[in-house]
């Protein structure tokens, strides 16, 4: 019971976070660029938009997988 509740809470947290990032990919790209420059990974700067979109997609997919209880071990 408690584990299922925790799974659902985490799933909706992932879904909400992924949705917020998907709504504003430009803002997410700016934050990804800040992280890349902080860690001196300026070579990856042209890929920041792709990383931002991939991050939102991964969060949405993980959240959906947890909601429907698929691949729970990997999610």
CSV table of C-alpha atoms in Angstrom, one decimal:
chain,number,residue,atom,x,y,z
A,1,UNK,CA,0.0,0.0,0.0
A,2,UNK,CA,2.7,2.5,1.1
A,3,UNK,CA,5.0,1.5,-1.8
A,4,UNK,CA,2.2,2.0,-4.3
A,5,UNK,CA,1.4,5.4,-3.0
A,6,UNK,CA,5.1,6.4,-3.1
A,7,UNK,CA,5.3,5.1,-6.7
A,8,UNK,CA,2.3,7.2,-7.8
A,9,UNK,CA,3.7,10.3,-6.0
A,10,UNK,CA,7.0,9.9,-7.8
A,11,UNK,CA,5.3,9.2,-11.1
A,12,UNK,CA,3.3,12.4,-11.0
A,13,UNK,CA,6.3,14.3,-9.9
A,14,UNK,CA,8.2,13.1,-13.0
A,15,UNK,CA,5.2,13.8,-15.2
A,16,UNK,CA,4.7,17.3,-13.8
A,17,UNK,CA,8.4,18.1,-14.1
A,18,UNK,CA,8.6,16.7,-17.7
A,19,UNK,CA,5.5,18.7,-18.7
A,20,UNK,CA,6.9,22.0,-17.3
A,21,UNK,CA,10.1,21.4,-19.2
A,22,UNK,CA,8.2,20.5,-22.4
A,23,UNK,CA,6.1,23.7,-22.2
A,24,UNK,CA,9.2,25.9,-22.1
A,25,UNK,CA,12.1,24.2,-24.0
A,26,UNK,CA,13.9,27.5,-24.5
A,27,UNK,CA,14.1,28.1,-20.8
A,28,UNK,CA,15.2,24.6,-20.2
A,29,UNK,CA,17.9,25.0,-22.8
A,30,UNK,CA,19.2,28.1,-21.0
A,31,UNK,CA,19.5,26.1,-17.8
A,32,UNK,CA,21.2,23.2,-19.6
A,33,UNK,CA,23.7,25.7,-21.1
A,34,UNK,CA,24.4,27.1,-17.7
A,35,UNK,CA,25.1,23.6,-16.3
A,36,UNK,CA,27.3,22.8,-19.3
A,37,UNK,CA,29.3,26.0,-18.9
A,38,UNK,CA,29.6,25.4,-15.1
A,39,UNK,CA,31.2,22.0,-15.7
A,40,UNK,CA,33.4,23.3,-18.6
A,41,UNK,CA,31.6,21.3,-21.2
A,42,UNK,CA,31.4,24.1,-23.7
A,43,UNK,CA,31.9,21.6,-26.5
A,44,UNK,CA,28.4,20.2,-25.9
A,45,UNK,CA,26.8,23.7,-26.1
A,46,UNK,CA,25.3,23.2,-29.6
A,47,UNK,CA,23.5,20.1,-28.3
A,48,UNK,CA,21.8,21.9,-25.4
A,49,UNK,CA,18.4,22.1,-27.0
A,50,UNK,CA,18.5,18.4,-27.8
A,51,UNK,CA,19.4,17.7,-24.2
A,52,UNK,CA,16.6,19.8,-22.9
A,53,UNK,CA,14.0,18.1,-25.1
A,54,UNK,CA,15.4,14.6,-24.3
A,55,UNK,CA,15.3,15.4,-20.6
A,56,UNK,CA,11.6,16.3,-20.8
A,57,UNK,CA,10.8,13.3,-22.9
A,58,UNK,CA,12.6,10.9,-20.5
A,59,UNK,CA,10.8,12.4,-17.5
A,60,UNK,CA,7.4,12.0,-19.1
A,61,UNK,CA,8.1,8.5,-20.2
A,62,UNK,CA,9.4,7.4,-16.8
A,63,UNK,CA,6.4,9.0,-15.1
A,64,UNK,CA,4.0,7.3,-17.4
A,65,UNK,CA,5.8,4.0,-16.9
A,66,UNK,CA,5.5,4.3,-13.2
A,67,UNK,CA,1.8,5.2,-13.3
A,68,UNK,CA,0.9,2.1,-15.4
A,69,UNK,CA,3.4,0.0,-13.5
A,70,UNK,CA,5.5,-1.0,-16.5
A,71,UNK,CA,9.3,-1.5,-16.2
A,72,UNK,CA,9.1,-0.6,-12.6
A,73,UNK,CA,12.5,-2.0,-11.8
A,74,UNK,CA,14.1,0.1,-14.5
A,75,UNK,CA,12.1,3.2,-13.9
